[in-house]
CSV table of C-alpha atoms in Angstrom, one decimal:
chain,number,residue,atom,x,y,z
P,1,MET,CA,0.0,0.0,0.0
P,2,LEU,CA,1.2,3.5,-0.9
P,3,LEU,CA,1.0,4.8,2.7
P,4,HIS,CA,2.6,2.0,4.6
P,5,HIS,CA,5.4,3.2,6.8
P,6,LYS,CA,4.5,6.8,5.9
P,7,LYS,CA,3.5,9.6,8.3
P,8,ILE,CA,0.5,11.6,7.1
P,9,ALA,CA,-0.2,15.1,8.4
P,10,ILE,CA,-3.7,16.6,8.0
P,11,ILE,CA,-3.8,20.3,8.7
P,12,GLY,CA,-7.2,21.2,10.2
P,13,ALA,CA,-9.7,19.4,12.4
P,14,GLY,CA,-12.9,20.5,10.6
P,15,PRO,CA,-15.4,17.9,9.3
P,16,VAL,CA,-13.4,17.3,6.1
P,17,GLY,CA,-10.0,16.9,7.8
P,18,LEU,CA,-11.4,14.6,10.5
P,19,THR,CA,-13.3,12.4,8.0
P,20,MET,CA,-10.1,12.1,6.0
P,21,ALA,CA,-8.2,11.0,9.1
P,22,ILE,CA,-10.9,8.4,9.9
P,23,LEU,CA,-10.8,6.9,6.5
P,24,LEU,CA,-7.0,6.6,6.6
P,25,GLU,CA,-6.8,5.4,10.2
P,26,GLN,CA,-9.4,2.7,9.7
P,27,LYS,CA,-6.9,1.1,7.3
P,28,GLY,CA,-4.0,1.3,9.8
P,29,ILE,CA,-2.4,4.4,8.4
P,30,ASP,CA,-0.2,6.6,10.6
P,31,VAL,CA,-2.0,9.9,10.6
P,32,THR,CA,-1.9,13.1,12.8
P,33,VAL,CA,-4.4,16.0,12.5
P,34,TYR,CA,-2.9,19.3,13.5
P,35,GLU,CA,-5.5,21.8,14.7
P,36,ARG,CA,-5.0,25.4,16.0
P,37,ASP,CA,-8.0,25.2,18.4
P,38,LYS,CA,-6.9,24.8,22.0
P,39,ASP,CA,-8.7,21.5,22.6
P,40,ALA,CA,-11.7,19.4,21.6
P,41,GLN,CA,-14.0,21.5,23.7
P,42,THR,CA,-13.3,24.7,21.9
P,43,ARG,CA,-16.6,25.8,20.6
P,44,ILE,CA,-17.1,26.1,16.8
P,45,TRP,CA,-19.1,29.2,15.7
P,46,GLY,CA,-21.6,28.9,12.9
P,47,GLY,CA,-24.9,27.5,11.7
P,48,THR,CA,-25.8,23.9,11.3
P,49,LEU,CA,-24.6,21.7,8.4
P,50,ASP,CA,-26.8,19.5,6.2
P,51,LEU,CA,-25.1,16.6,4.6
P,52,HIS,CA,-26.6,15.6,1.3
P,53,LYS,CA,-27.4,12.3,-0.2
P,54,GLY,CA,-24.8,11.4,-2.9
P,55,SER,CA,-22.0,13.5,-1.3
P,56,GLY,CA,-21.7,14.2,2.4
P,57,GLN,CA,-23.8,11.3,3.5
P,58,GLU,CA,-21.8,8.9,1.2
P,59,ALA,CA,-18.6,10.0,3.1
P,60,MET,CA,-20.3,9.4,6.4
P,61,LYS,CA,-21.4,5.9,5.2
P,62,LYS,CA,-17.9,5.1,4.1
P,63,ALA,CA,-16.6,6.1,7.5
P,64,GLY,CA,-19.3,3.9,9.2
P,65,LEU,CA,-21.0,6.9,10.8
P,66,LEU,CA,-24.1,7.5,8.7
P,67,GLU,CA,-26.6,6.0,11.2
P,68,ARG,CA,-25.0,8.1,14.0
P,69,TYR,CA,-25.3,11.2,11.9
P,70,TYR,CA,-29.0,10.4,11.4
P,71,GLU,CA,-29.4,10.0,15.2
P,72,GLN,CA,-28.0,13.4,16.0
P,73,ALA,CA,-29.2,15.4,13.0
P,74,ILE,CA,-32.6,17.1,12.8
P,75,ALA,CA,-34.8,17.0,9.7
P,76,MET,CA,-36.2,20.5,9.3
P,77,GLY,CA,-38.8,22.1,7.1
P,78,ARG,CA,-39.0,25.6,5.8
P,79,THR,CA,-41.1,28.6,6.8
P,80,ILE,CA,-41.3,31.5,4.4
P,81,ALA,CA,-42.5,34.8,6.0
P,82,ASP,CA,-42.7,38.4,4.9
P,83,GLU,CA,-41.2,41.5,6.5
P,84,LYS,CA,-44.5,42.1,8.4
P,85,GLY,CA,-44.3,38.8,10.2
P,86,ASN,CA,-46.9,37.1,8.1
P,87,ILE,CA,-46.3,33.4,7.2
P,88,LEU,CA,-46.5,32.9,3.5
P,89,ARG,CA,-45.7,29.2,3.4
P,90,SER,CA,-44.8,26.6,5.9
P,91,GLN,CA,-43.7,23.1,5.0
P,92,LYS,CA,-42.8,20.3,7.4
P,93,ILE,CA,-40.6,17.4,6.5
P,94,THR,CA,-42.4,14.2,5.6
P,95,PRO,CA,-41.1,10.8,7.0
P,96,GLU,CA,-40.0,10.0,3.5
P,97,GLU,CA,-37.8,13.1,3.4
P,98,ALA,CA,-36.4,12.9,7.0
P,99,ARG,CA,-33.0,11.5,5.8
P,100,ASP,CA,-32.6,13.7,2.7
P,101,ASN,CA,-30.4,16.4,4.3
P,102,PRO,CA,-31.0,16.8,8.1
P,103,GLU,CA,-29.2,19.5,10.0
P,104,ILE,CA,-26.4,18.8,12.5
P,105,ASN,CA,-24.8,21.2,14.9
P,106,ARG,CA,-21.1,21.7,14.0
P,107,ASN,CA,-19.9,20.9,17.5
P,108,ASP,CA,-21.9,17.7,17.6
P,109,LEU,CA,-20.5,16.7,14.2
P,110,ARG,CA,-16.9,17.3,15.4
P,111,THR,CA,-17.6,15.1,18.5
P,112,LEU,CA,-19.1,12.3,16.4
P,113,LEU,CA,-16.0,12.3,14.2
P,114,LEU,CA,-13.5,12.6,17.1
P,115,GLU,CA,-15.0,9.6,18.8
P,116,SER,CA,-14.1,7.5,15.8
P,117,LEU,CA,-10.4,8.4,16.0
P,118,LYS,CA,-7.7,7.3,18.4
P,119,SER,CA,-7.4,9.6,21.4
P,120,ASN,CA,-4.0,10.9,20.3
P,121,THR,CA,-4.7,11.4,16.6
P,122,VAL,CA,-5.5,15.1,16.9
P,123,ALA,CA,-2.7,17.4,18.1
P,124,TRP,CA,-4.6,20.4,19.5
P,125,ASN,CA,-3.2,23.9,20.0
P,126,SER,CA,-1.0,23.3,16.9
P,127,LYS,CA,-1.2,26.1,14.4
P,128,VAL,CA,1.0,25.4,11.4
P,129,THR,CA,2.7,28.6,10.1
P,130,ASN,CA,5.2,27.2,7.6
P,131,LEU,CA,6.3,24.1,5.7
P,132,GLU,CA,9.8,23.2,4.7
P,133,ALA,CA,10.9,20.4,2.4
P,134,LYS,CA,14.1,18.8,3.8
P,135,ASP,CA,15.8,15.5,3.2
P,136,GLY,CA,12.8,13.9,1.6
P,137,LYS,CA,10.4,15.0,4.4
P,138,TRP,CA,8.1,17.8,5.2
P,139,ILE,CA,9.1,19.8,8.3
P,140,LEU,CA,6.0,21.4,9.8
P,141,HIS,CA,6.7,24.7,11.7
P,142,PHE,CA,4.2,25.7,14.4
P,143,GLU,CA,3.4,29.0,16.0
P,144,LYS,CA,5.3,28.2,19.2
P,145,ASN,CA,8.6,27.4,17.5
P,146,GLN,CA,7.9,23.7,17.5
P,147,THR,CA,8.3,21.4,14.6
P,148,ALA,CA,7.1,18.0,13.4
P,149,THR,CA,8.2,15.7,10.5
P,150,THR,CA,5.9,14.0,8.0
P,151,ASP,CA,5.9,12.4,4.6
P,152,PHE,CA,2.7,13.7,3.1
P,153,VAL,CA,0.7,16.9,3.9
P,154,ILE,CA,-3.0,17.3,3.3
P,155,GLY,CA,-4.3,20.8,3.8
P,156,ALA,CA,-7.9,20.9,5.2
P,157,ASN,CA,-7.6,24.1,7.2
P,158,GLY,CA,-10.3,26.2,5.6
P,159,GLY,CA,-10.7,28.9,3.0
P,160,MET,CA,-7.9,31.1,4.4
P,161,SER,CA,-5.4,28.2,4.5
P,162,ALA,CA,-1.8,29.1,4.8
P,163,ILE,CA,-0.9,25.8,3.1
P,164,ARG,CA,-2.5,26.8,-0.2
P,165,LYS,CA,0.6,28.9,-1.3
P,166,TYR,CA,2.7,25.7,-1.6
P,167,ILE,CA,0.3,24.5,-4.4
P,168,THR,CA,-1.2,27.4,-6.2
P,169,ASP,CA,-0.9,31.2,-6.4
P,170,ALA,CA,-4.7,31.6,-6.5
P,171,GLU,CA,-5.9,34.2,-4.1
P,172,VAL,CA,-9.2,34.4,-2.2
P,173,GLU,CA,-11.7,36.8,-3.8
P,174,GLU,CA,-14.8,38.4,-2.3
P,175,THR,CA,-18.0,37.7,-4.2
P,176,GLY,CA,-19.9,40.9,-3.4
P,177,THR,CA,-22.2,39.6,-0.6
P,178,TYR,CA,-21.9,40.2,3.2
P,179,MET,CA,-23.2,38.0,6.0
P,180,ILE,CA,-23.7,38.9,9.6
P,181,GLN,CA,-24.3,35.9,11.9
P,182,GLY,CA,-26.0,36.0,15.3
P,183,GLU,CA,-26.8,33.5,18.0
P,184,ILE,CA,-29.3,33.6,20.9
P,185,SER,CA,-29.4,31.2,23.8
P,186,GLN,CA,-32.7,30.8,25.7
P,187,ALA,CA,-34.6,32.1,22.7
P,188,GLU,CA,-37.9,30.9,24.2
P,189,MET,CA,-37.5,33.6,26.9
P,190,LYS,CA,-35.7,36.4,24.8
P,191,CYS,CA,-37.6,36.3,21.5
P,192,LYS,CA,-40.6,34.1,21.8
P,193,GLU,CA,-42.6,35.8,19.1
P,194,PHE,CA,-39.8,35.2,16.5
P,195,LEU,CA,-39.4,31.6,17.7
P,196,ASN,CA,-43.2,31.1,17.2
P,197,LEU,CA,-42.9,32.5,13.7
P,198,CYS,CA,-40.3,29.9,12.8
P,199,GLN,CA,-42.8,27.1,13.6
P,200,GLY,CA,-39.9,24.7,14.3
P,201,ASN,CA,-38.6,25.2,10.8
P,202,ILE,CA,-35.7,27.1,9.2
P,203,LEU,CA,-37.2,30.5,8.6
P,204,MET,CA,-36.5,32.6,5.5
P,205,THR,CA,-37.6,36.2,5.0
P,206,ALA,CA,-36.4,38.7,2.3
P,207,TYR,CA,-37.3,42.3,1.7
P,208,ASN,CA,-35.7,45.5,0.5
P,209,GLY,CA,-32.3,44.0,-0.1
P,210,ASN,CA,-32.0,42.0,3.1
P,211,LEU,CA,-32.3,38.3,3.5
P,212,LEU,CA,-32.8,36.7,6.9
P,213,VAL,CA,-32.3,33.0,7.4
P,214,ALA,CA,-32.8,31.5,11.0
P,215,ASN,CA,-32.5,28.1,12.5
P,216,PRO,CA,-34.3,27.8,15.9
P,217,LYS,CA,-32.8,24.4,16.5
P,218,ASN,CA,-29.0,24.8,16.5
P,219,LYS,CA,-28.5,22.6,19.5
P,220,ASP,CA,-29.4,24.9,22.5
P,221,SER,CA,-29.5,28.1,20.5
P,222,LEU,CA,-31.3,30.0,17.8
P,223,SER,CA,-28.8,31.0,15.1
P,224,TYR,CA,-29.4,33.3,12.1
P,225,ASN,CA,-27.7,35.0,9.2
P,226,VAL,CA,-28.5,38.4,7.7
P,227,ILE,CA,-27.3,38.5,4.1
P,228,PHE,CA,-27.1,41.5,1.8
P,229,LYS,CA,-25.3,42.7,-1.3
P,230,THR,CA,-22.1,44.5,-0.4
P,231,PRO,CA,-22.3,48.2,-1.3
P,232,LEU,CA,-19.6,49.4,-3.7
P,233,ASP,CA,-18.1,51.7,-1.1
P,234,TRP,CA,-18.3,49.1,1.6
P,235,THR,CA,-14.5,48.8,2.3
P,236,ILE,CA,-14.3,52.6,2.7
P,237,LYS,CA,-17.3,53.3,4.8
P,238,ASN,CA,-17.7,50.0,6.7
P,239,ASN,CA,-16.9,50.8,10.4
P,240,LEU,CA,-18.6,47.8,12.0
P,241,ASP,CA,-17.0,46.7,15.2
P,242,PHE,CA,-17.9,43.1,16.0
P,243,ARG,CA,-16.4,43.4,19.4
P,244,ASN,CA,-19.3,45.8,20.2
P,245,ALA,CA,-22.5,43.9,20.0
P,246,GLU,CA,-24.6,46.9,20.7
P,247,SER,CA,-23.3,48.7,17.6
P,248,ILE,CA,-24.0,45.7,15.4
P,249,SER,CA,-27.5,45.5,16.8
P,250,SER,CA,-28.1,49.2,16.0
P,251,PHE,CA,-26.7,48.7,12.5
P,252,LEU,CA,-29.1,45.8,11.8
P,253,ALA,CA,-32.1,47.6,13.5
P,254,ASP,CA,-31.5,50.5,11.1
P,255,ARG,CA,-31.3,48.2,8.0
P,256,PHE,CA,-34.5,46.5,9.2
P,257,SER,CA,-36.3,49.6,10.3
P,258,ASP,CA,-39.2,48.9,7.9
P,259,TRP,CA,-39.6,45.3,9.2
P,260,ASN,CA,-41.9,44.1,11.9
P,261,GLU,CA,-40.8,44.5,15.5
P,262,THR,CA,-40.6,40.7,15.7
P,263,TYR,CA,-37.4,40.9,13.7
P,264,THR,CA,-35.7,43.9,15.3
P,265,GLN,CA,-36.3,42.3,18.7
P,266,LEU,CA,-34.1,39.5,17.4
P,267,PHE,CA,-31.1,41.8,17.0
P,268,ARG,CA,-31.6,43.5,20.4
P,269,VAL,CA,-31.3,40.3,22.3
P,270,THR,CA,-28.2,39.0,20.5
P,271,SER,CA,-25.1,39.3,22.5
P,272,VAL,CA,-22.5,38.0,20.0
P,273,PHE,CA,-22.2,38.7,16.3
P,274,MET,CA,-19.8,37.7,13.6
P,275,GLY,CA,-19.5,39.3,10.2
P,276,LEU,CA,-17.8,38.0,7.0
P,277,PRO,CA,-17.8,38.7,3.3
P,278,THR,CA,-18.6,35.7,1.2
P,279,ARG,CA,-15.5,34.5,-0.6
P,280,LYS,CA,-14.3,32.1,-3.2
P,281,ILE,CA,-11.0,30.7,-4.6
P,282,PRO,CA,-10.6,30.5,-8.4
P,283,LEU,CA,-10.0,26.9,-9.3
P,284,ASN,CA,-7.0,27.6,-11.6
P,285,LYS,CA,-4.6,24.8,-12.4
P,286,TRP,CA,-2.3,23.9,-9.6
P,287,GLU,CA,1.0,24.2,-11.5
P,288,LYS,CA,3.4,24.9,-8.7
P,289,ASN,CA,6.3,22.5,-8.4
P,290,ARG,CA,5.8,20.2,-5.3
P,291,PRO,CA,9.0,18.7,-4.0
P,292,LEU,CA,7.0,16.3,-1.9
P,293,PRO,CA,3.5,14.9,-1.7
P,294,ILE,CA,1.0,17.6,-0.7
P,295,THR,CA,-2.6,18.5,-1.7
P,296,LEU,CA,-5.7,20.3,-0.4
P,297,ILE,CA,-9.2,19.2,0.4
P,298,GLY,CA,-12.4,21.1,1.5
P,299,ASP,CA,-12.6,24.9,1.6
P,300,ALA,CA,-8.8,25.0,1.4
P,301,ALA,CA,-9.1,23.7,-2.1
P,302,HIS,CA,-12.3,25.3,-3.4
P,303,LEU,CA,-13.8,27.9,-1.0
P,304,MET,CA,-17.3,29.0,-2.1
P,305,PRO,CA,-20.2,30.9,-0.6
P,306,PRO,CA,-23.0,29.0,1.1
P,307,PHE,CA,-25.7,29.7,-1.4
P,308,ALA,CA,-26.1,26.1,-2.6
P,309,GLY,CA,-25.2,24.2,0.6
P,310,GLN,CA,-22.3,22.6,-1.1
P,311,GLY,CA,-19.1,23.6,0.7
P,312,ALA,CA,-18.9,20.9,3.4
P,313,ASN,CA,-20.5,18.3,1.2
P,314,ILE,CA,-18.0,18.8,-1.7
P,315,GLY,CA,-15.2,18.7,0.9
P,316,LEU,CA,-16.4,15.3,2.2
P,317,VAL,CA,-16.4,14.0,-1.4
P,318,ASP,CA,-12.7,15.2,-1.6
P,319,ALA,CA,-11.9,13.1,1.5
P,320,MET,CA,-13.7,10.1,0.1
P,321,ILE,CA,-12.0,10.2,-3.4
P,322,LEU,CA,-8.6,11.0,-2.1
P,323,SER,CA,-8.6,8.3,0.5
P,324,GLU,CA,-9.9,5.7,-2.0
P,325,ASN,CA,-7.1,6.6,-4.4
P,326,LEU,CA,-4.5,6.3,-1.7
P,327,LEU,CA,-5.8,3.0,-0.3
P,328,SER,CA,-7.1,1.1,-3.3
P,329,GLY,CA,-3.8,-0.1,-4.8
P,330,GLN,CA,-4.8,1.3,-8.2
P,331,PHE,CA,-1.9,3.8,-8.3
P,332,GLU,CA,1.8,3.2,-8.3
P,333,THR,CA,2.8,6.4,-6.4
P,334,ILE,CA,1.3,8.9,-4.0
P,335,GLU,CA,1.8,11.6,-6.5
P,336,SER,CA,-0.3,9.8,-9.2
P,337,ALA,CA,-3.1,9.2,-6.7
P,338,ILE,CA,-3.1,12.9,-5.8
P,339,LEU,CA,-3.1,14.0,-9.4
P,340,ASP,CA,-6.1,11.8,-10.2
P,341,TYR,CA,-8.0,13.1,-7.2
P,342,GLU,CA,-7.3,16.7,-8.2
P,343,LYS,CA,-8.4,16.0,-11.8
P,344,GLN,CA,-11.7,14.8,-10.5
P,345,MET,CA,-12.1,17.5,-7.9
P,346,PHE,CA,-11.6,20.3,-10.4
P,347,VAL,CA,-14.6,19.0,-12.3
P,348,TYR,CA,-17.1,18.6,-9.5
P,349,ALA,CA,-15.9,21.6,-7.5
P,350,ASN,CA,-16.1,23.9,-10.5
P,351,LYS,CA,-19.6,22.7,-11.1
P,352,ALA,CA,-20.5,23.4,-7.4
P,353,GLN,CA,-18.9,26.9,-7.6
P,354,LYS,CA,-20.8,27.7,-10.7
P,355,GLU,CA,-24.1,26.6,-9.1
P,356,THR,CA,-23.3,28.7,-6.0
P,357,ARG,CA,-22.4,31.8,-8.1
P,358,GLU,CA,-25.6,31.5,-10.2
P,359,ASN,CA,-27.7,31.4,-7.0
P,360,GLU,CA,-25.9,34.4,-5.6
P,361,LEU,CA,-26.3,36.5,-8.7
P,362,MET,CA,-30.0,35.5,-9.0
P,363,MET,CA,-30.4,36.5,-5.3
P,364,GLN,CA,-28.7,39.8,-5.8
P,365,ASP,CA,-30.6,40.6,-9.0
P,366,ALA,CA,-33.9,39.8,-7.4
P,367,GLY,CA,-33.1,42.1,-4.4
P,368,PHE,CA,-32.8,39.1,-2.1
P,369,SER,CA,-36.4,38.0,-2.7
P,370,PHE,CA,-35.4,34.6,-4.1
P,371,MET,CA,-34.9,32.3,-1.2
P,372,GLY,CA,-35.2,28.7,-2.5
P,373,PHE,CA,-31.4,28.3,-2.9
P,374,VAL,CA,-30.3,28.6,0.7
P,375,GLY,CA,-28.6,25.5,2.0
P,376,GLY,CA,-27.2,24.4,5.3
């Protein structure tokens, strides 16, 4: 087997990196996941993830975790409301649809994946800052002047990956949309009217250039995204301070001043916000010379906005294909297994990026009134 007597380093303990580690470790491969988070209890910020049939769920099945995913994920319908707080449409999930793409909390998914790995597989508090090829090995340099040696590096550390520069000169681009995320604990006490409006579903409302998507069942919290087209002068006039929740609440209340009080109440009771522009990475050819085996999976390889629910799912397909190539015995070298994976990835990731971009442009052109595209 190609990886026998080899040390494999995976950079990043997100769903894609951990799934890749599981698929390798199940075959007896020596793999270490290096993660910058302090420990396994470090809370992951963000909305739920929905794993799709034919992609994310297939990777879970290959890892032997599909039934456990179903047990922890929640099948959720959709409620469409207008800016006045009137319900336009509400659709519950039927029993036949329950396993199509249920939503799972990001921290629950990490725990599920970690429980399938050896206890020492993940090296926490290990932020990789630099790689060095030396004597036929990769030397990993960490933030605290520590090093580790490995034979093969797999970058799975997200869209702003510092590993990407060893493979491609492609740079992250903003796509013209901005997202503000908020989260509320004890929503039944703080914003009961809004919670009732959701009707236990993911709620979507769009009006006057603003799109609001909320999930009332993100474990113990209600989480939501406010999405709007980035103004042309945004980088010049944007003075949002996400360390000051009150200022973000006021900013949103002003944007939503013509919406019903049910929505503005949501912002007033939110204590923590996070803002980020939507970004992508152009999938140009990876032509840089690689002195040793190295590749990328997940957002590190093909970052895309969330407007088709594809990011995590495509990343899990990466892990499935790359692990199969490395373990199947069909390839004579690690390099040839990597190149075949990348050839396949460029096709399906480009397709997903195109779908995502079409949804985003449709959304912007329609003034954020088109809402059927939003994925988990």
